mmCIF file of C-alpha atoms in Angstrom:
data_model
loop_
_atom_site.group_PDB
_atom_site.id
_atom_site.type_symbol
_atom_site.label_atom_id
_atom_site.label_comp_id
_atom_site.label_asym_id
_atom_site.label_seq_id
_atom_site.Cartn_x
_atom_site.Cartn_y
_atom_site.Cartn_z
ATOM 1 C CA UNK A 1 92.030 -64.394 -3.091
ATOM 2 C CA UNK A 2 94.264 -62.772 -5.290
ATOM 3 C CA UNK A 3 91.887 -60.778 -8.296
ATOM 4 C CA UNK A 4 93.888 -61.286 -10.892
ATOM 5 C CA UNK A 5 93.287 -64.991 -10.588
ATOM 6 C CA UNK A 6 89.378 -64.750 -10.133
ATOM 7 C CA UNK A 7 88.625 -68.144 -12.452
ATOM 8 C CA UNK A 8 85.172 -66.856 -13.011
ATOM 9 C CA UNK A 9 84.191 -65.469 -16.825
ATOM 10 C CA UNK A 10 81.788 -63.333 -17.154
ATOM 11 C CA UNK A 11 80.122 -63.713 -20.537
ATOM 12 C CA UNK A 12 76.930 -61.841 -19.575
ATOM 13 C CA UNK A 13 78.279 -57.950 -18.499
ATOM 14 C CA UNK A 14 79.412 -57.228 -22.005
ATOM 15 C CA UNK A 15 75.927 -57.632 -23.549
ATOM 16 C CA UNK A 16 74.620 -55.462 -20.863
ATOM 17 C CA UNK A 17 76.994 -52.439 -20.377
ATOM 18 C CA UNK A 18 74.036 -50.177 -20.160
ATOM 19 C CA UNK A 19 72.220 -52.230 -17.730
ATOM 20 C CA UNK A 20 75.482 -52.629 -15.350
ATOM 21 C CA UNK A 21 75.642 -48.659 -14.952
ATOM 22 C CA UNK A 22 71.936 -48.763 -14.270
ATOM 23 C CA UNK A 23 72.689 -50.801 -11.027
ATOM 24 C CA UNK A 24 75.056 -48.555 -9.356
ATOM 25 C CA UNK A 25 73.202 -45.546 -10.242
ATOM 26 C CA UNK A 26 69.468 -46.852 -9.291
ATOM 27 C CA UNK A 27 70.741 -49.401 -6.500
ATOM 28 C CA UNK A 28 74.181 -48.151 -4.797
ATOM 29 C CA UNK A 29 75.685 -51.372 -6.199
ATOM 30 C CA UNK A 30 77.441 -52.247 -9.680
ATOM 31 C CA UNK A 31 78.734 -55.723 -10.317
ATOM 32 C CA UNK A 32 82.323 -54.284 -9.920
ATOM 33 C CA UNK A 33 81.756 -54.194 -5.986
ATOM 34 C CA UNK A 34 80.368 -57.885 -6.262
ATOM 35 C CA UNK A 35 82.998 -58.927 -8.264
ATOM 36 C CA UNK A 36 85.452 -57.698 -5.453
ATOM 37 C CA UNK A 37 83.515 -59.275 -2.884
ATOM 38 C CA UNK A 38 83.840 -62.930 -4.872
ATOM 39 C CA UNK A 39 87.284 -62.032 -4.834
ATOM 40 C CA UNK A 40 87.438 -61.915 -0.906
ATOM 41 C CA UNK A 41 87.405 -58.215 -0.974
ATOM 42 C CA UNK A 42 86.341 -57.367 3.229
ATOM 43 C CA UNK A 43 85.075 -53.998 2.472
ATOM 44 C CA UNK A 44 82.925 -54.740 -0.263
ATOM 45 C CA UNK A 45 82.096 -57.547 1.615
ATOM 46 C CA UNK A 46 80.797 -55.325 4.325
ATOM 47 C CA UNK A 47 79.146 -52.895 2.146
ATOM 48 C CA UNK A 48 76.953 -55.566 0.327
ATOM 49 C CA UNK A 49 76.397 -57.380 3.780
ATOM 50 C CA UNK A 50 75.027 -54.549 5.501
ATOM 51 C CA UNK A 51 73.003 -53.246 1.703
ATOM 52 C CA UNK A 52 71.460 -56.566 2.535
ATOM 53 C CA UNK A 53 71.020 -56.424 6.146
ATOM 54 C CA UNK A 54 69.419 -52.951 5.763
ATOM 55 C CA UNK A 55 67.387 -54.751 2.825
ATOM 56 C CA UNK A 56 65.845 -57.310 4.878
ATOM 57 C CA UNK A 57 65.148 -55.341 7.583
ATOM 58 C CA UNK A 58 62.949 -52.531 4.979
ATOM 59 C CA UNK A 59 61.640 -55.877 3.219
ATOM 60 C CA UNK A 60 60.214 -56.826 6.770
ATOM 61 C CA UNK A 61 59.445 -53.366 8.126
ATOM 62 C CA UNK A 62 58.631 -51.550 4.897
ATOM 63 C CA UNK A 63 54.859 -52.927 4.996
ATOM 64 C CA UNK A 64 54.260 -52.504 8.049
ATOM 65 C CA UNK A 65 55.479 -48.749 7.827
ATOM 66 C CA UNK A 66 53.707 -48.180 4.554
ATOM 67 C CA UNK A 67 50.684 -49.887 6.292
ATOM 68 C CA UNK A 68 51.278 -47.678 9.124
ATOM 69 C CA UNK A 69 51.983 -44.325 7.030
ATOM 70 C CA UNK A 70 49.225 -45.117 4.866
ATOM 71 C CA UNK A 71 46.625 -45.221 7.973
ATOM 72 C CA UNK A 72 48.548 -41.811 8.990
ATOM 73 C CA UNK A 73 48.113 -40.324 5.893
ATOM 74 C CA UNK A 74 44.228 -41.560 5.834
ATOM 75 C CA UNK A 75 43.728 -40.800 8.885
ATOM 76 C CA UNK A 76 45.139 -37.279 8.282
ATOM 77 C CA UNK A 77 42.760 -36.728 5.367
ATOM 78 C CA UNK A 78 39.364 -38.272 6.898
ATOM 79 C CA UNK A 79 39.941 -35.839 10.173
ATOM 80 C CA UNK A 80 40.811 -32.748 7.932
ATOM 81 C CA UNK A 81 37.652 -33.479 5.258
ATOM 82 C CA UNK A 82 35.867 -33.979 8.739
ATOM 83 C CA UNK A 83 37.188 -31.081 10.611
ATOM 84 C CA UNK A 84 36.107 -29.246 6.745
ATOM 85 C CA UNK A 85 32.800 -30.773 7.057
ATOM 86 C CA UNK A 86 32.335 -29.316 10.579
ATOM 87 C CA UNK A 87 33.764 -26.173 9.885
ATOM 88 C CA UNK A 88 31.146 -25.998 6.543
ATOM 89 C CA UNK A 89 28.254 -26.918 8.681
ATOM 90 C CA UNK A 90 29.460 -24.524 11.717
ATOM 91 C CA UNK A 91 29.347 -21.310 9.141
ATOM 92 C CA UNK A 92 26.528 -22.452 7.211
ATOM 93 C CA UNK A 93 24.462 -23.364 10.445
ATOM 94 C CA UNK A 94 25.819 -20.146 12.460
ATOM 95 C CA UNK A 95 24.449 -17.948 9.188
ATOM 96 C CA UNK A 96 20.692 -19.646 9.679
ATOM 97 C CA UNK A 97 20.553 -19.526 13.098
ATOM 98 C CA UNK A 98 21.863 -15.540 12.699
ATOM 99 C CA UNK A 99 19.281 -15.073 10.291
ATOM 100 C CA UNK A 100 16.634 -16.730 12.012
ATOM 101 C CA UNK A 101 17.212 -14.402 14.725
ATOM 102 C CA UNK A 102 17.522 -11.189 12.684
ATOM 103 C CA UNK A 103 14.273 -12.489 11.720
ATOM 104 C CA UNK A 104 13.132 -13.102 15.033
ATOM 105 C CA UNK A 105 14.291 -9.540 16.410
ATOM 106 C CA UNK A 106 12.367 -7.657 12.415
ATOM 107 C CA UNK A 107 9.428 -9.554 13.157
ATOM 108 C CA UNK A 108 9.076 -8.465 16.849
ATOM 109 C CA UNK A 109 10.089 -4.676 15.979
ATOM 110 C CA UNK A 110 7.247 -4.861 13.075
ATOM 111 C CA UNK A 111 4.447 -6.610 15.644
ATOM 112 C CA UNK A 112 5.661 -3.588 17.739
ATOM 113 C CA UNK A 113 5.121 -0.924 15.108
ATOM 114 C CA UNK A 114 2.151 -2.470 13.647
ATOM 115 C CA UNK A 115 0.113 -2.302 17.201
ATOM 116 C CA UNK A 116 1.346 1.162 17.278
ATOM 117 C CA UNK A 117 0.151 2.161 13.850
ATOM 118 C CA UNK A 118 -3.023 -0.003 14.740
ATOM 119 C CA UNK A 119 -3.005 2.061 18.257
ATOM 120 C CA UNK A 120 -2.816 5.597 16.215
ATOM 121 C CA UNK A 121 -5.026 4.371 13.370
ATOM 122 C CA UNK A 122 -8.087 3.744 16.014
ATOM 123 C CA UNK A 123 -7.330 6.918 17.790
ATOM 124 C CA UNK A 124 -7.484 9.069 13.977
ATOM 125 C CA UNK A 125 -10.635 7.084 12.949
ATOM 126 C CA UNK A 126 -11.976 7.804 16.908
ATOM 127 C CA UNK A 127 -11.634 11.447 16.557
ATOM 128 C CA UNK A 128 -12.616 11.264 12.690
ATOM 129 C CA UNK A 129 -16.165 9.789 14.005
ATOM 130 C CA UNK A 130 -16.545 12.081 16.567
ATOM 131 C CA UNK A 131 -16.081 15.249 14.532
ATOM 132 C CA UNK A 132 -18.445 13.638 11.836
ATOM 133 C CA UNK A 133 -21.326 12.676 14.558
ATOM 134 C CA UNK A 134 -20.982 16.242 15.518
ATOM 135 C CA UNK A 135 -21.251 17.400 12.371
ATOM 136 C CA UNK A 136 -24.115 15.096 11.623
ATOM 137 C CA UNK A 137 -25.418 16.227 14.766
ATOM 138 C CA UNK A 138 -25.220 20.250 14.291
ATOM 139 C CA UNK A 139 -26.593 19.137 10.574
ATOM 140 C CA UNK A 140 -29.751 17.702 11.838
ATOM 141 C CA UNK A 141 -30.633 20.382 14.253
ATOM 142 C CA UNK A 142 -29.925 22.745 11.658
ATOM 143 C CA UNK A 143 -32.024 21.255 9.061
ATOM 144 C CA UNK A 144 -34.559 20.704 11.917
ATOM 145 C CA UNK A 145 -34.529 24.504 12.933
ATOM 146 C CA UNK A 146 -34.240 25.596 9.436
ATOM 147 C CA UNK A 147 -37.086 22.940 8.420
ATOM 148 C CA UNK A 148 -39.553 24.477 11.115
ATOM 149 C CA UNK A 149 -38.123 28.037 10.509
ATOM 150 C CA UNK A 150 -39.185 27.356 6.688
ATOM 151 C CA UNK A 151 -42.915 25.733 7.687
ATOM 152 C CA UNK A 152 -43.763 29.101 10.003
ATOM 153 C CA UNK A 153 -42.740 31.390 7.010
ATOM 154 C CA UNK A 154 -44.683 29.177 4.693
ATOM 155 C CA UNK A 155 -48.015 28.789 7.162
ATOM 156 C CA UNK A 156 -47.549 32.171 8.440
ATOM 157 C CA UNK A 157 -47.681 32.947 4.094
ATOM 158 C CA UNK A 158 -50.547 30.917 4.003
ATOM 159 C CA UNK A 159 -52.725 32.535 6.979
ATOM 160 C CA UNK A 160 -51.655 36.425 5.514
ATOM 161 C CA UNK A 161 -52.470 34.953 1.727
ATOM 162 C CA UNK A 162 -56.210 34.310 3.791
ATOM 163 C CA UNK A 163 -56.266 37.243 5.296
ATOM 164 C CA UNK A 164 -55.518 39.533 2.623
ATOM 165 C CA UNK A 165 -57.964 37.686 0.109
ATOM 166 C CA UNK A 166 -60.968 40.415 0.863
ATOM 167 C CA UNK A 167 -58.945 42.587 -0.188
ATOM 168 C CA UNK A 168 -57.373 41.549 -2.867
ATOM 169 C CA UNK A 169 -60.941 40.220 -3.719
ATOM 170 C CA UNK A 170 -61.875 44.135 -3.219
ATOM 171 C CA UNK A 171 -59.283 45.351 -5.651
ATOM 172 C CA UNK A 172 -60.288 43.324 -8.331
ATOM 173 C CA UNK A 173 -63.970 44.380 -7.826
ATOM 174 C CA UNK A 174 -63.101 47.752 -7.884
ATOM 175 C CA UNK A 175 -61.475 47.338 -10.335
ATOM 176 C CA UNK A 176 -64.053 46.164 -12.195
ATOM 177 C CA UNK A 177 -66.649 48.091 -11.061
ATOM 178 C CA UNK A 178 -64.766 51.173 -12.488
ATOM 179 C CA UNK A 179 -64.287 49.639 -15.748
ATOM 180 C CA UNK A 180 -68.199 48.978 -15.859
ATOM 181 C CA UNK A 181 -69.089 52.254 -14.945
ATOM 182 C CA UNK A 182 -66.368 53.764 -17.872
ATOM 183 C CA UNK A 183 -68.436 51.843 -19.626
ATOM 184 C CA UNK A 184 -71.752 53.064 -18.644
ATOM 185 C CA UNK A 185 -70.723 56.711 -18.420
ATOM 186 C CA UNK A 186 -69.416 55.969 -22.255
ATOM 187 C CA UNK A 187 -72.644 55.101 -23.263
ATOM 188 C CA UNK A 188 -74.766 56.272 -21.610
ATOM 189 C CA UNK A 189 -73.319 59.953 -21.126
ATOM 190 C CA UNK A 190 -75.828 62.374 -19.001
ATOM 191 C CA UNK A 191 -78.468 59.472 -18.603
ATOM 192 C CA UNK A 192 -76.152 57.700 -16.946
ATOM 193 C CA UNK A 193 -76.888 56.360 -13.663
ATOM 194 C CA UNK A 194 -73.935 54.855 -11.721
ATOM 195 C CA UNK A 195 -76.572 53.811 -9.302
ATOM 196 C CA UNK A 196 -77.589 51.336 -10.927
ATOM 197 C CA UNK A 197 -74.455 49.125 -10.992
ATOM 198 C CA UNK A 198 -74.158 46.355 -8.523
ATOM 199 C CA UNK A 199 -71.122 46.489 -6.663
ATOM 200 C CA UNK A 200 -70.150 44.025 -4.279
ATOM 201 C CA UNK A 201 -68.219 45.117 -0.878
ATOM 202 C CA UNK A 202 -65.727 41.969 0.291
ATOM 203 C CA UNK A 203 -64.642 44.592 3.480
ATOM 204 C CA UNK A 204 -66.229 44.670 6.933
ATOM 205 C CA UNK A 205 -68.718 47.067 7.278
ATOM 206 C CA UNK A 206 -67.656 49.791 10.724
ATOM 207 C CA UNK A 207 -70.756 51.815 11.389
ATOM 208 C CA UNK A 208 -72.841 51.608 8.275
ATOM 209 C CA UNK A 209 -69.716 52.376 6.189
ATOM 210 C CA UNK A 210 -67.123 50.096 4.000
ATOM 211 C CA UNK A 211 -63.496 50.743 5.188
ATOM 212 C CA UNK A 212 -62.837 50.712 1.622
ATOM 213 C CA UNK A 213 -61.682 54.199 -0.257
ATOM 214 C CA UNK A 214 -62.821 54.461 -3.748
ATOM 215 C CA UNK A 215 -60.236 54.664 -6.566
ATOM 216 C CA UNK A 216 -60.124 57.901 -8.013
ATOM 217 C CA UNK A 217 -57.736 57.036 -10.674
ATOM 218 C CA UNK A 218 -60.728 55.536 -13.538
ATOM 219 C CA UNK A 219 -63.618 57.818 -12.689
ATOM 220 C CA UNK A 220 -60.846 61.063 -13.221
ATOM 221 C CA UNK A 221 -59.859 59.638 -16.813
ATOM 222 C CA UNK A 222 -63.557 58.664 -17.602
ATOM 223 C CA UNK A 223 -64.300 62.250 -16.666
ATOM 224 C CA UNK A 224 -61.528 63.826 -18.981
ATOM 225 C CA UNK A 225 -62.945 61.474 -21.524
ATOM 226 C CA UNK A 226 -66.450 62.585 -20.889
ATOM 227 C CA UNK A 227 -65.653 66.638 -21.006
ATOM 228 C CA UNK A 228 -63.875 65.866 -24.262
ATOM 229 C CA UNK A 229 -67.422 65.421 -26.219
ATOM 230 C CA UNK A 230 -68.863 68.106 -24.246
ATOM 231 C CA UNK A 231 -70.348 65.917 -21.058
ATOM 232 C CA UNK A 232 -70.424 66.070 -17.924
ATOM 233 C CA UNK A 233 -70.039 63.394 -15.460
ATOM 234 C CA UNK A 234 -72.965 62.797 -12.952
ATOM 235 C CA UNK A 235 -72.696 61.269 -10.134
#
């Protein structure tokens, strides 16, 4: 068919210039190559018949591809948020069951220290009792001896505080006596008779005589006392 005597108008391309350069650009394809192939053109002809073939065949394939990619593709993601998942739960799990046994392994080296410390702390408070029950011990006897140490001295006190008590009773009646007889000598002066004073003798008697010895200390000052008014002392 010659071109130049295509009988066709075309009344619709000149509204739509910007529309016609939007088909070749977006689709391959302007109307210039179908307005060849009306005009018997073979190669646009072949060009649009295999655009189309290729165009059925992705009309009938496409969907099942895009079904087929999209499955990939979702398939893809679900086994990588899975693997994800695993891998999250692998670290998180593998941390707990490391710390469980770090916790394990601290609380079997503290039972181990504790029963030592335990072990030690009964052996200290072992020896600590011992030393005080010996202590204790050496404490009673010691009171004990120092208790019956303290009773002798006391008793032994008591039977020389008996003992001595004639004679101390025979000091103080000397004692007496010789303050009597100052007395007597006083007032009496050469009438005085000493022999008439009672005095009492708290000392055995050996052989008719007292183991007392008279005080000499009174009847000397009685007798300077006596010689200083001119007397004498008679006994």
């Amino acid at each position: 068919m010659n071109p130049s005597k295509f009988p066709i108008k075309n009344h619709v391309s000149k509204k739509g210039k910007r529309i016609s350069q939007v088909l070749k650009g977006k689709f391959g394809f302007g109307l210039d190559t179908l307005d060849k192939a009306l005009q018997g053109d073979q190669a646009a002809l072949q060009a649009i018949g295999e655009a189309a073939r290729q165009g059925r065949q992705v009309q009938e394939l496409m969907p099942l591809l895009t079904e087929a990619y999209t499955t990939l593709i979702k398939g893809t993601e679900e086994y990588n948020k899975g693997v994800a998942t695993i891998l999250k739960q692998g670290a998180t799990s593998a941390i707990n069951i490391d710390k469980a046994v770090s916790q394990t392994i601290l609380a079997n080296q503290k039972y181990g220290n504790q029963r030592q410390e335990l072990a030690a702390e009964f052996a200290t408070a072992k020896e600590a009792e011992k030393v005080r029950h010996q202590y204790a011990i050496d404490y009673i006897q010691l009171k004990a001896y120092i208790d019956t140490y303290l009773t002798k001295v006391d008793n032994d006190a008591k039977l020389i505080d008996q003992s001595n008590r004639p004679e101390v009773k025979q000091l103080e009646e000397s004692t007496r006596y010789e303050l009597a007889a100052a007395k007597h000598l006083i007032q009496h002066g050469n009438n005085a008779r000493l022999d008439l004073l009672p005095q009492r003798e708290y000392l055995p008697i050996e052989g008719g005589q007292s183991t007392r010895k008279p005080s000499r200390g009174v009847m000397e000052s009685v007798g300077r006392i006596l010689s200083a008014f001119g007397l004498s002392l008679q006994q």
